[in-house]
Coordinates of C-alpha atoms and ligand atoms in Angstrom, one line a residue:
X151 CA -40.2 -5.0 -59.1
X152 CA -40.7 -1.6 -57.6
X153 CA -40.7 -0.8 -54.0
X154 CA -41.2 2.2 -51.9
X155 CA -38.7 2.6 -49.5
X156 CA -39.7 5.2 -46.6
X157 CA -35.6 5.9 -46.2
X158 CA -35.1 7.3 -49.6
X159 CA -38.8 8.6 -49.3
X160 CA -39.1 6.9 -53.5
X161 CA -40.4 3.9 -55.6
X162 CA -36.8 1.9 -56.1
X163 CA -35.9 -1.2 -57.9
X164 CA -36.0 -3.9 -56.0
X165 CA -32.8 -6.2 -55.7
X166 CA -31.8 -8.4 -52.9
X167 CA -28.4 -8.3 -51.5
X168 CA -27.8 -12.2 -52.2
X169 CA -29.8 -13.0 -55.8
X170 CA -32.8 -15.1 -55.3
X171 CA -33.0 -14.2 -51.6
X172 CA -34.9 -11.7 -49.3
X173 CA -33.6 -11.4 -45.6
X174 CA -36.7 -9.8 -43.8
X175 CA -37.5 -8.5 -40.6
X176 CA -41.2 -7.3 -39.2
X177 CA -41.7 -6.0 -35.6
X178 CA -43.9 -7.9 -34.0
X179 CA -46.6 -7.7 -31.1
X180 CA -45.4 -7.0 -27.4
X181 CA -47.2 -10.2 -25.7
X182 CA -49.3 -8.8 -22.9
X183 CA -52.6 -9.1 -24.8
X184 CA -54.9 -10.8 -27.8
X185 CA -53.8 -8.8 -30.7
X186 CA -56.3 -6.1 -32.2
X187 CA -57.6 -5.4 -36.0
X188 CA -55.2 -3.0 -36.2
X189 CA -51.8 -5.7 -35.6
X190 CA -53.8 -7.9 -38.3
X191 CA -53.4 -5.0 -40.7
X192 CA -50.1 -4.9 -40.3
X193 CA -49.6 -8.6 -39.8
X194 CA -51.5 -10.0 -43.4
X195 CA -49.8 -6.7 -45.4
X196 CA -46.3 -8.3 -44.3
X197 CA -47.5 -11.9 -44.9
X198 CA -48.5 -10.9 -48.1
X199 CA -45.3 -9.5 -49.3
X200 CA -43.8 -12.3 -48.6
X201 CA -46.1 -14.7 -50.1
X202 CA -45.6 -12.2 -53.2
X203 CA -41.6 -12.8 -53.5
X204 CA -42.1 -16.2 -52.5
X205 CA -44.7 -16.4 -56.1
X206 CA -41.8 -14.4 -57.7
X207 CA -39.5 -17.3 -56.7
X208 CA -37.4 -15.4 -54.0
X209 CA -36.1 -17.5 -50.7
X210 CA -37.4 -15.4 -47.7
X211 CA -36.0 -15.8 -44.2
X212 CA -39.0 -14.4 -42.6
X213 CA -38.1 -13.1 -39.1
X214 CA -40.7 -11.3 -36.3
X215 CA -39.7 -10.9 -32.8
X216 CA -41.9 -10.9 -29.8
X217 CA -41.3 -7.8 -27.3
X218 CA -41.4 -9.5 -24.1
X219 CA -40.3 -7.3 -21.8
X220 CA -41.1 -3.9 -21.6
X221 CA -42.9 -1.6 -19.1
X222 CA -46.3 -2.6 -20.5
X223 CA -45.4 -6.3 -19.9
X224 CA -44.9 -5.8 -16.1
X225 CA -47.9 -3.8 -15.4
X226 CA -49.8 -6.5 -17.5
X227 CA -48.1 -9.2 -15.4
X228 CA -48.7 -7.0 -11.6
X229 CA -52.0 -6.3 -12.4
X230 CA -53.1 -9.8 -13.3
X231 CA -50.4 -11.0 -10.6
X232 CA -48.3 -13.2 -12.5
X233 CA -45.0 -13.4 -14.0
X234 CA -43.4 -11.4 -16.8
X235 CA -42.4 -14.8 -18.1
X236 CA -45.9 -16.5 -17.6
X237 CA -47.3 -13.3 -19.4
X238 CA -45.8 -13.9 -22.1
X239 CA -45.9 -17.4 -22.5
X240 CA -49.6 -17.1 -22.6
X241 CA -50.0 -14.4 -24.9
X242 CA -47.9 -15.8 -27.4
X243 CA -49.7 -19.3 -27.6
X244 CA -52.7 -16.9 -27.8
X245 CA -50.8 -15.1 -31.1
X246 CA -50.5 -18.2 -32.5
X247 CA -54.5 -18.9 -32.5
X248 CA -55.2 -15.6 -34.3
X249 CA -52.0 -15.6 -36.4
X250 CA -53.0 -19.3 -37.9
X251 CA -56.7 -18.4 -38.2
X252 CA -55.7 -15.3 -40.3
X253 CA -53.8 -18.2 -42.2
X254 CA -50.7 -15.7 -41.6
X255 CA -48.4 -18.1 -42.4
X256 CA -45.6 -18.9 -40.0
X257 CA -42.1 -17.2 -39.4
X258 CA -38.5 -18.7 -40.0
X259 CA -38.4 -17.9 -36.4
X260 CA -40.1 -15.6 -34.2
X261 CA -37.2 -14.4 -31.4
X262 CA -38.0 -13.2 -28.1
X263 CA -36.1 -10.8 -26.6
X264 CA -35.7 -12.5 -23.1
X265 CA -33.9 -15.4 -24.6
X266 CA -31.2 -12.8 -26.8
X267 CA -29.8 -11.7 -23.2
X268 CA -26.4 -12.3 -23.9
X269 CA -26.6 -10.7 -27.6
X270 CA -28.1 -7.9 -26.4
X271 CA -25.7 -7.2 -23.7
X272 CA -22.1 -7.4 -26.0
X273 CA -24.3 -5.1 -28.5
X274 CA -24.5 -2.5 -25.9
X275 CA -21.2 -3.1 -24.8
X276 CA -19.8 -2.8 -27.7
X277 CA -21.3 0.2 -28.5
X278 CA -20.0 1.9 -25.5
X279 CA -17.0 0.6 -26.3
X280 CA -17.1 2.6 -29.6
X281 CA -18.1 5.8 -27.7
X282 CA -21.5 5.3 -28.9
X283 CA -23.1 5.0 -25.4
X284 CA -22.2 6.0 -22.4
X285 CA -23.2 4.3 -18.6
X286 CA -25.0 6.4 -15.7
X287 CA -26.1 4.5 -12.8
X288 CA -27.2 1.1 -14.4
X289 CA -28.6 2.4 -17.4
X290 CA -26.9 3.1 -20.6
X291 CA -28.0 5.6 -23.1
X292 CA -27.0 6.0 -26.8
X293 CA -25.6 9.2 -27.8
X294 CA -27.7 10.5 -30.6
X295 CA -25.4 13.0 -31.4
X296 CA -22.7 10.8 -32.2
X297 CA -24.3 9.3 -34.9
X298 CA -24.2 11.5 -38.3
X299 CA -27.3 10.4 -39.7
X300 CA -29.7 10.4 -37.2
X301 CA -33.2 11.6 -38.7
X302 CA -32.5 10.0 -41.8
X303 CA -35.4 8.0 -41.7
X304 CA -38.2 9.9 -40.7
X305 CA -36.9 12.9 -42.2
X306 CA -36.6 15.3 -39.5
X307 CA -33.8 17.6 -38.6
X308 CA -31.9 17.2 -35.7
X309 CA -32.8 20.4 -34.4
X310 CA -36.8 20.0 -34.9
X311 CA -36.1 16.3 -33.0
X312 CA -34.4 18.3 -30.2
X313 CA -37.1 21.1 -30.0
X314 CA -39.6 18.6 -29.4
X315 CA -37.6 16.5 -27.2
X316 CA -36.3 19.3 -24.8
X317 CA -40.0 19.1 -23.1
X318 CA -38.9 15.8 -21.8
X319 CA -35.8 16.8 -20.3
X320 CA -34.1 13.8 -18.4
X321 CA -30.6 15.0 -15.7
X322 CA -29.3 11.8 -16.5
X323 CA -28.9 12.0 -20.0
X324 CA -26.4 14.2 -21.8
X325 CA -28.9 15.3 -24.2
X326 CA -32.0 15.1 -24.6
X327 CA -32.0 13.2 -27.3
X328 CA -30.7 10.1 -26.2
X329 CA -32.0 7.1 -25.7
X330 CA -31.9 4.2 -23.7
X331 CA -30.4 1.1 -24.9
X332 CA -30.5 -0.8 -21.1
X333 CA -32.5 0.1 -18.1
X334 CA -31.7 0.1 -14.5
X335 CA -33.8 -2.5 -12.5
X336 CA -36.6 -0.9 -10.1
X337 CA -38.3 -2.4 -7.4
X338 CA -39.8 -5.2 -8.3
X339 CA -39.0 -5.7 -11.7
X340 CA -37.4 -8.5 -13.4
X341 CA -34.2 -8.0 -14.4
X342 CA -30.9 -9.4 -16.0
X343 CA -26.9 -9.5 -15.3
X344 CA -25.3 -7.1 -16.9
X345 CA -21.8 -5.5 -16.9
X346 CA -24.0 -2.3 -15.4
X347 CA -25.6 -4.6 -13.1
X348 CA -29.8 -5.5 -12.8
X349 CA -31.5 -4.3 -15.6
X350 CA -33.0 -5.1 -18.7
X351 CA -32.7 -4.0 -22.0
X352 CA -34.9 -1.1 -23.7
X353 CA -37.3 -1.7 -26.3
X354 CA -35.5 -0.7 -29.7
X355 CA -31.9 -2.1 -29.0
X356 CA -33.9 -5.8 -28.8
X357 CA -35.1 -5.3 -32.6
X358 CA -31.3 -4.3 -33.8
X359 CA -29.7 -7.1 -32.0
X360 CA -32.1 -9.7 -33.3
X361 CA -31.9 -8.6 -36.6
X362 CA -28.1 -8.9 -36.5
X363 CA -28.0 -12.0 -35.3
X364 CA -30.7 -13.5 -37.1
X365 CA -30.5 -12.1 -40.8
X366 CA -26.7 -10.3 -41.0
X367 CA -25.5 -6.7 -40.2
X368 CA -27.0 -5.3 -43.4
X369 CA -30.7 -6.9 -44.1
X370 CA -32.8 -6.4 -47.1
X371 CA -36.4 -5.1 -45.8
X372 CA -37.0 -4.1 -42.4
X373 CA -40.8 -3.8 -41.7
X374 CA -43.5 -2.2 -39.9
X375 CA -46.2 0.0 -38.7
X376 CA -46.0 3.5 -40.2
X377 CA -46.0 4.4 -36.3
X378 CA -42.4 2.7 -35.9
X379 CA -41.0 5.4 -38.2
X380 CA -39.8 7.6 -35.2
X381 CA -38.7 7.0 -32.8
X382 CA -38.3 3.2 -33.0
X383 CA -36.7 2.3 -36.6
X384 CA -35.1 5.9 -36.3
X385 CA -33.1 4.6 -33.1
X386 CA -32.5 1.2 -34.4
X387 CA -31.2 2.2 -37.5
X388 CA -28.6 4.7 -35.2
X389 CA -27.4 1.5 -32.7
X390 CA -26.7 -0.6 -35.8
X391 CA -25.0 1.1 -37.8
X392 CA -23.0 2.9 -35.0
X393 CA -22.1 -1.1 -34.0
X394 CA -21.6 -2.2 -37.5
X395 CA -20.6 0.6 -39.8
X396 CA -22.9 -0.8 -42.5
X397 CA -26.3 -0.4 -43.8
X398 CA -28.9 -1.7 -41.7
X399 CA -31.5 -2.5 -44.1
X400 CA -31.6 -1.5 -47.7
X401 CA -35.6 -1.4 -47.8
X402 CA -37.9 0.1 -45.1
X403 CA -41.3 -0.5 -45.8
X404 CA -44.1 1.1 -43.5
X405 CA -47.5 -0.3 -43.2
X406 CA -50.6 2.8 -42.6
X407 CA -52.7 2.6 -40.1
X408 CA -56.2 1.1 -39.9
X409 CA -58.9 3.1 -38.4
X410 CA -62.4 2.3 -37.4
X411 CA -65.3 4.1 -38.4
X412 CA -62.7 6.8 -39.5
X413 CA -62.0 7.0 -35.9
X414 CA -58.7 6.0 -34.3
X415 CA -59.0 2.6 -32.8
X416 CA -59.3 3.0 -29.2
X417 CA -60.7 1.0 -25.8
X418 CA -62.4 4.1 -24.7
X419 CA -64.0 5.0 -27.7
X420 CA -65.8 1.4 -27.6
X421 CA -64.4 1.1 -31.4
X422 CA -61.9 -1.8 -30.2
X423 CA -62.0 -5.1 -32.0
X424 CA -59.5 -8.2 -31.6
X425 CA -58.6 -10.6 -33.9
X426 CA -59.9 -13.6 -31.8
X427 CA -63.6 -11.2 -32.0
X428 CA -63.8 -10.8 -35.7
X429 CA -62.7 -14.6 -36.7
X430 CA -65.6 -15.4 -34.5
X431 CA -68.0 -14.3 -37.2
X432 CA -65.8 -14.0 -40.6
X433 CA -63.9 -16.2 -42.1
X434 CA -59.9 -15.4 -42.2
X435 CA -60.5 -14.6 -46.7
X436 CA -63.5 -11.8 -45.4
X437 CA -60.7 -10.3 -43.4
X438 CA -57.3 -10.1 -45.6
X439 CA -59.6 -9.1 -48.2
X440 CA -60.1 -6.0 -46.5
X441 CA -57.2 -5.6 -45.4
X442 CA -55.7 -5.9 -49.2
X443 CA -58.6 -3.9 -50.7
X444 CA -56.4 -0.8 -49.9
X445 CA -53.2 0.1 -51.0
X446 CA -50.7 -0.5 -47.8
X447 CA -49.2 2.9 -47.4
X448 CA -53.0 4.5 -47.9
X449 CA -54.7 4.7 -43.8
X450 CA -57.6 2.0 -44.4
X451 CA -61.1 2.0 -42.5
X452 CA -62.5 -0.9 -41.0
X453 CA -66.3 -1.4 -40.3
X454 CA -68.6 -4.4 -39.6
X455 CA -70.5 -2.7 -42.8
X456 CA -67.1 -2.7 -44.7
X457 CA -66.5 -6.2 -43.6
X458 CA -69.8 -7.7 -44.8
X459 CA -69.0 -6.0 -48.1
X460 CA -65.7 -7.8 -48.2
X461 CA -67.7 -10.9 -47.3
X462 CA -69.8 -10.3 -50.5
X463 CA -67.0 -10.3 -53.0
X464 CA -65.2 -12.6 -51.5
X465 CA -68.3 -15.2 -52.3
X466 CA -68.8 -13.8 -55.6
X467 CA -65.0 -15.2 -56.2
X468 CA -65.4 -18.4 -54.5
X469 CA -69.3 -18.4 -56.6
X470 CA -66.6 -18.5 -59.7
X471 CA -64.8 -21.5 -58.4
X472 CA -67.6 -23.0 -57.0
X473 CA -69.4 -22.7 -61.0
X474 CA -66.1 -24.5 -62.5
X475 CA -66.0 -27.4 -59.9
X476 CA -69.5 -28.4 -60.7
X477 CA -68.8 -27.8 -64.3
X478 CA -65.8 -29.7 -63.9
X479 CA -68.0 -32.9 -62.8
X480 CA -70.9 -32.7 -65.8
X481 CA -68.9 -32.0 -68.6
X482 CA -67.6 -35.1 -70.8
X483 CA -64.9 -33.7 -72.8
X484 CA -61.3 -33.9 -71.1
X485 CA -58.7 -32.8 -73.4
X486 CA -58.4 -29.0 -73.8
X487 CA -60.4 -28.4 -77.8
X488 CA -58.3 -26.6 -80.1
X489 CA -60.4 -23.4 -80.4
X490 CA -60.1 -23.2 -76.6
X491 CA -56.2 -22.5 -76.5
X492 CA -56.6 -19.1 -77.5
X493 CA -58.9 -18.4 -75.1
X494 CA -56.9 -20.3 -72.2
X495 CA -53.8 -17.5 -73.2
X496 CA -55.7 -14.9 -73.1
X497 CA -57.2 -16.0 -69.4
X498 CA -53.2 -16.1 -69.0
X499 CA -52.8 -12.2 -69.7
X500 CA -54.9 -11.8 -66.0
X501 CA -51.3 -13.3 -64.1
X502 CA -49.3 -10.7 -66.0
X503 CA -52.1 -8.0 -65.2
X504 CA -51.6 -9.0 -61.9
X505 CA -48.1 -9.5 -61.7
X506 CA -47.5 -5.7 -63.2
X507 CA -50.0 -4.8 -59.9
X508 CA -48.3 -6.3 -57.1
X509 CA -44.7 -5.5 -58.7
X510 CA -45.5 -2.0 -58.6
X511 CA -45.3 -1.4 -54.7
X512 CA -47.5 -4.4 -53.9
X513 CA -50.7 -3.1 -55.3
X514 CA -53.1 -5.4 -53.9
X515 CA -56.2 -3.4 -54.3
X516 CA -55.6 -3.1 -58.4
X517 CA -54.4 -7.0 -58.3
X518 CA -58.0 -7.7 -56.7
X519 CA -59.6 -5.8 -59.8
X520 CA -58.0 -8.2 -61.7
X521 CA -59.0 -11.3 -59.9
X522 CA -62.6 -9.9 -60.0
X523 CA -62.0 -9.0 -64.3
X524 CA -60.9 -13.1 -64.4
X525 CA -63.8 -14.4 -62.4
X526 CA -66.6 -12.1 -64.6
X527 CA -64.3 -13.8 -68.1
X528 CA -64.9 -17.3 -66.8
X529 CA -68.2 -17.0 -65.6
X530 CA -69.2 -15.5 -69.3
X531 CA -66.9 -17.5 -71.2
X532 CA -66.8 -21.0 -69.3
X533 CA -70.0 -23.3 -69.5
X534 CA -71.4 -26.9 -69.8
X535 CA -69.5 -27.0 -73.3
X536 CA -66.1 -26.3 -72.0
X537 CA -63.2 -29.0 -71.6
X538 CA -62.4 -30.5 -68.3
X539 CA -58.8 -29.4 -69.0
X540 CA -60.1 -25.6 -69.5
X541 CA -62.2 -25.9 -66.7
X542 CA -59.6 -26.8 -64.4
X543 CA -57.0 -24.5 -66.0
X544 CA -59.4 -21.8 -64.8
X545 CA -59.8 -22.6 -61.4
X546 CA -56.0 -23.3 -60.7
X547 CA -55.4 -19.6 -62.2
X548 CA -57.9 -17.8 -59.6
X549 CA -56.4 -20.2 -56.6
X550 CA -53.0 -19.3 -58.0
X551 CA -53.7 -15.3 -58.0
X552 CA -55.3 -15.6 -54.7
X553 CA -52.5 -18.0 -53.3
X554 CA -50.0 -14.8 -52.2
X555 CA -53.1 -12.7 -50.6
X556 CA -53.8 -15.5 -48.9
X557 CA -57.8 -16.3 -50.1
X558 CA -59.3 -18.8 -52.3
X559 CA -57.2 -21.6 -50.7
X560 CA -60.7 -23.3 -49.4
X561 CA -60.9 -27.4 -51.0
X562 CA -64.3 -26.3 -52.2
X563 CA -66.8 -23.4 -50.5
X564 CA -67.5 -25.5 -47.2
X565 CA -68.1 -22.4 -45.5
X566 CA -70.8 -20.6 -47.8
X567 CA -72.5 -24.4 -47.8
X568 CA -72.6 -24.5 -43.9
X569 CA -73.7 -21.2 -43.5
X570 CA -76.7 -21.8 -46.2
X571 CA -77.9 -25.0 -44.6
X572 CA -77.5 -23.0 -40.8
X573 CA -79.6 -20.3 -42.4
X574 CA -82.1 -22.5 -44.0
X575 CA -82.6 -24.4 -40.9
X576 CA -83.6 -20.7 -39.2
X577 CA -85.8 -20.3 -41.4
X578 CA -87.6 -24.2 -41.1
X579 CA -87.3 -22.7 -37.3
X580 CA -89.1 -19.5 -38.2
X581 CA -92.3 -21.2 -40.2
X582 CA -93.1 -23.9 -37.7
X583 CA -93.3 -20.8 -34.9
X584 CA -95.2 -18.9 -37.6
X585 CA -93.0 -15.9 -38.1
X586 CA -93.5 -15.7 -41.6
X587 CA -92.1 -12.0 -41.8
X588 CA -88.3 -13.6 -40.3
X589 CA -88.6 -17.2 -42.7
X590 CA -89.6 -14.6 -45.7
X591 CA -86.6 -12.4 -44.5
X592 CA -84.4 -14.7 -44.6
X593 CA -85.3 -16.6 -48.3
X594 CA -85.2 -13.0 -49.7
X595 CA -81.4 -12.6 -48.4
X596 CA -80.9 -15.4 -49.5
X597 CA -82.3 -15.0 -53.1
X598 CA -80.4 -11.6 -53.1
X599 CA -77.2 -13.8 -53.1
X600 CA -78.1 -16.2 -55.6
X601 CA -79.3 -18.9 -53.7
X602 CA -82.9 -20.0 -54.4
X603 CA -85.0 -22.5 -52.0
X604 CA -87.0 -24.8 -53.3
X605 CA -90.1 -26.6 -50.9
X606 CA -89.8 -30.3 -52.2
X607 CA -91.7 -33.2 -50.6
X608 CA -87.9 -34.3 -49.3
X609 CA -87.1 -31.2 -47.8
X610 CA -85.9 -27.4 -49.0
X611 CA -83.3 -27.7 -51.2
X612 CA -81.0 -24.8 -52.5
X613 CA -79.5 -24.0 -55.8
X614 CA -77.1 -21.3 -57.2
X615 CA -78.7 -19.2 -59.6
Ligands
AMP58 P1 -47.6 -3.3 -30.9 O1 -47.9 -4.6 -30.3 O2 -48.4 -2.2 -30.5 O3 -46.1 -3.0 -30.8 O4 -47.8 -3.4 -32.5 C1 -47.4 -4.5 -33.3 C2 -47.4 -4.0 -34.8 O5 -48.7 -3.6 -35.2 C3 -46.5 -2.8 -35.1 O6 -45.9 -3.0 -36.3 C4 -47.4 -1.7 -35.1 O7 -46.9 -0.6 -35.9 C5 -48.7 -2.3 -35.7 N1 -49.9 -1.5 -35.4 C6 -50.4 -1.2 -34.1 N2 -51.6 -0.5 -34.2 C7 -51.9 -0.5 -35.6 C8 -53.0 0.0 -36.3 N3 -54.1 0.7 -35.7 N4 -53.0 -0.1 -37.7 C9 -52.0 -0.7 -38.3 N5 -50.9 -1.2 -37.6 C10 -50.9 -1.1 -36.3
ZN59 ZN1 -38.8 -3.5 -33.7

């Protein structure tokens, strides 16, 4: 298997630092809001890599924290006068709602950084006590300079770093370039015991210390946004290795953005959708299909157009399954027929299509092709002459290929079923107030589909064509 790692800026060879076992860690949401299209991007891309090594047979400890404290918590929490704590507790029930109907599935753990005081603390400390860090009136900066290979991640000199940095010039700090590991309290904020008195801890050290103590000093990927590259991963890979004198993580992998309507995602360009908006109308399949119909490290567009497409092909797939179950209950024949067997391997040669895809970097766009090449064989190839066994062999393949992008899980297509009868009851609607343009409308939409209406003394009734 073949995976990109942003640190060496290459494809490399994937192996795991105990055989048979991947030690992973994704930054996660800061919990003072629902979480937007642009999280769930990030979010299923992660889930689905490790849904992938899970398929390959790998034991992942999946880990991703919750930032609860950080200065956009407490603004969240004054504004809506509540509690940093209460905040956050909210939001990340909230999380759960989305995160579940995204069918993202759930961590090992999910660590928030208010309950790793203690960790965080001796980690600060003891980088201090290495002469990593040094104290100034509560707060505690790291000393970028001390560490060799700082900008070894996102690839930037030391000098360029600086150039850009000196803008911001802080008294406090010895250079510009440093960072804060623990914060001072202000008025009014919450805040912690520390050696350095009230204060909390700053946003990045949270991520190395829960890493540490979760997964081990040196971790096998360490995941996230492509915007984490700088400064956060850059200063997280500095504190731990400073700490530990180790490798932090041995794969970074970086998830592109997701724009909308080409734009950048933004409140105040009105192009701003959440998670708990989008599930509203599309099912959680319509959405990772999306999100997978790209290649992860290629900036993806999202679009209510785009996602109806996705919606489109995500039924033609489940039309496939849909075909085999019915099959499945007409045909009389059980036992696979001897000139089936060839054909049943050769349906076989889409899982090592497939495989060859998502080894190479987690190509989930090319491993959809293939699902889409598997469904258009068995809908040719499959039919009312076809063994049970076949017939079934068929539809566990496409659940099995669609099992680690998280689609085609549904029992059977309960979804398309309840949307055609809600659709055919608008229509019913439509004739008896005489719109006959709306309950035309809506049979031709249908019939574009592949559903046909039929007027029968009973009642409409619909078939697939
Ligand atoms: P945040 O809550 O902003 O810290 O983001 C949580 C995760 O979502 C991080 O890994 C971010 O890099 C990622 N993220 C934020 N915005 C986007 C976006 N528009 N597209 C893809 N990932 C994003
Ligand atoms: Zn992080």
């Amino acid at each position: 298997m073949k995976v990109y790692n942003t640190l060496t800026r290459s494809k490399e060879e994937f192996t795991t630092l105990v055989p048979g076992e991947v030690n992973m860690y994704v930054c996660g949401p800061t919990v003072y809001n629902f979480f937007h299209i642009g999280n769930a991007r990030t979010f299923i891309v992660f889930d689905t890599i490790r849904r992938y090594l899970e398929y390959r047979g790998y034991k992942v400890k999946f880990v991703q924290n919750f930032t609860d404290i950080d200065d956009k918590m407490i603004k969240k929490a004054n504004d809506e006068n509540t509690t940093v704590k209460d905040l956050g507790d909210r939001y990340i029930e909230e999380y759960y709602k989305d995160a579940d109907g995204l069918k993202l599935k759930r961590a090992t753990v999910n660590p928030r950084a208010t309950e790793y005081m203690n960790e965080i603390i001796d980690f600060v400390k003891g980088l201090i006590d290495k002469g990593y860090a040094y104290e100034v009136n509560g707060d505690v900066y790291f000393s970028t300079k001390k560490f060799s290979g700082y900008g070894k991640l996102s690839g930037q000199n030391i000098e360029d770093l600086q150039a850009g940095a000196r803008i911001d010039v802080d008294d406090r700090k010895k250079d510009p370039m440093d960072f804060a590991v623990w914060k001072a309290q202000k008025p009014g904020e919450p805040a912690w015991e520390s050696p350095w008195g009230m204060g909390r801890p700053g946003w990045h050290i949270e991520c190395s210390c829960m890493a540490k103590k979760l997964l081990g000093e040196t971790i096998d990927i360490h995941a996230g946004g492509s915007d984490l590259v700088f400064p956060h991963h850059e200063n997280e890979i500095a504190q731990s290795e400073s700490l530990t004198g180790k490798d932090f993580a041995r794969y970074w992998i970086h998830c592109a953005f997701l724009n909308v309507n080409n734009q950048k995602m933004s409140k105040s360009l009105n192009n701003f959708f959440t998670v708990r908006d989008i599930l509203e109308k599309y099912d959680a399949d319509v959405v990772r299909f999306l999100m997978l119909s790209g290649h992860y490290r290629v900036q993806l567009n999202f679009s209510l157009e785009l996602l109806d497409s996705a919606k489109a092909s995500v039924e033609r797939l489940y039309n496939s399954i849909a075909n085999l179950q019915h099959l499945y209950e007409n045909v009389a024949e059980n036992s696979i027929k001897e000139e089936e067997k060839d054909y049943l391997q050769s349906l076989y040669k889409y899982r090592e299509r497939y495989i060859e895809k998502m080894d190479d970097d987690f190509n989930t766009a090319d491993a959809i092709s293939v699902l889409f090449d598997l469904a258009k064989d068995i809908n040719t190839n499959i039919s009312a002459d076809s063994s049970r066994e076949l017939i079934k062999s068929a539809e566990n393949l496409m659940r099995e290929l669609g099992e680690p992008l998280g689609i085609l899980q549904h029992s059977n297509n309960e979804s398309l079923e309840e949307e055609i009868e809600k659709l055919i009851e608008e229509r019913q609607k439509a004739r008896k107030e005489k719109n006959w343009a709306l309950a035309d409308k809506i049979r031709d939409d249908l019939k574009a589909r592949g559903i046909v209406l039929e007027d029968t003394p009973q009642g409409v009734r619909w078939k697939k064509n």
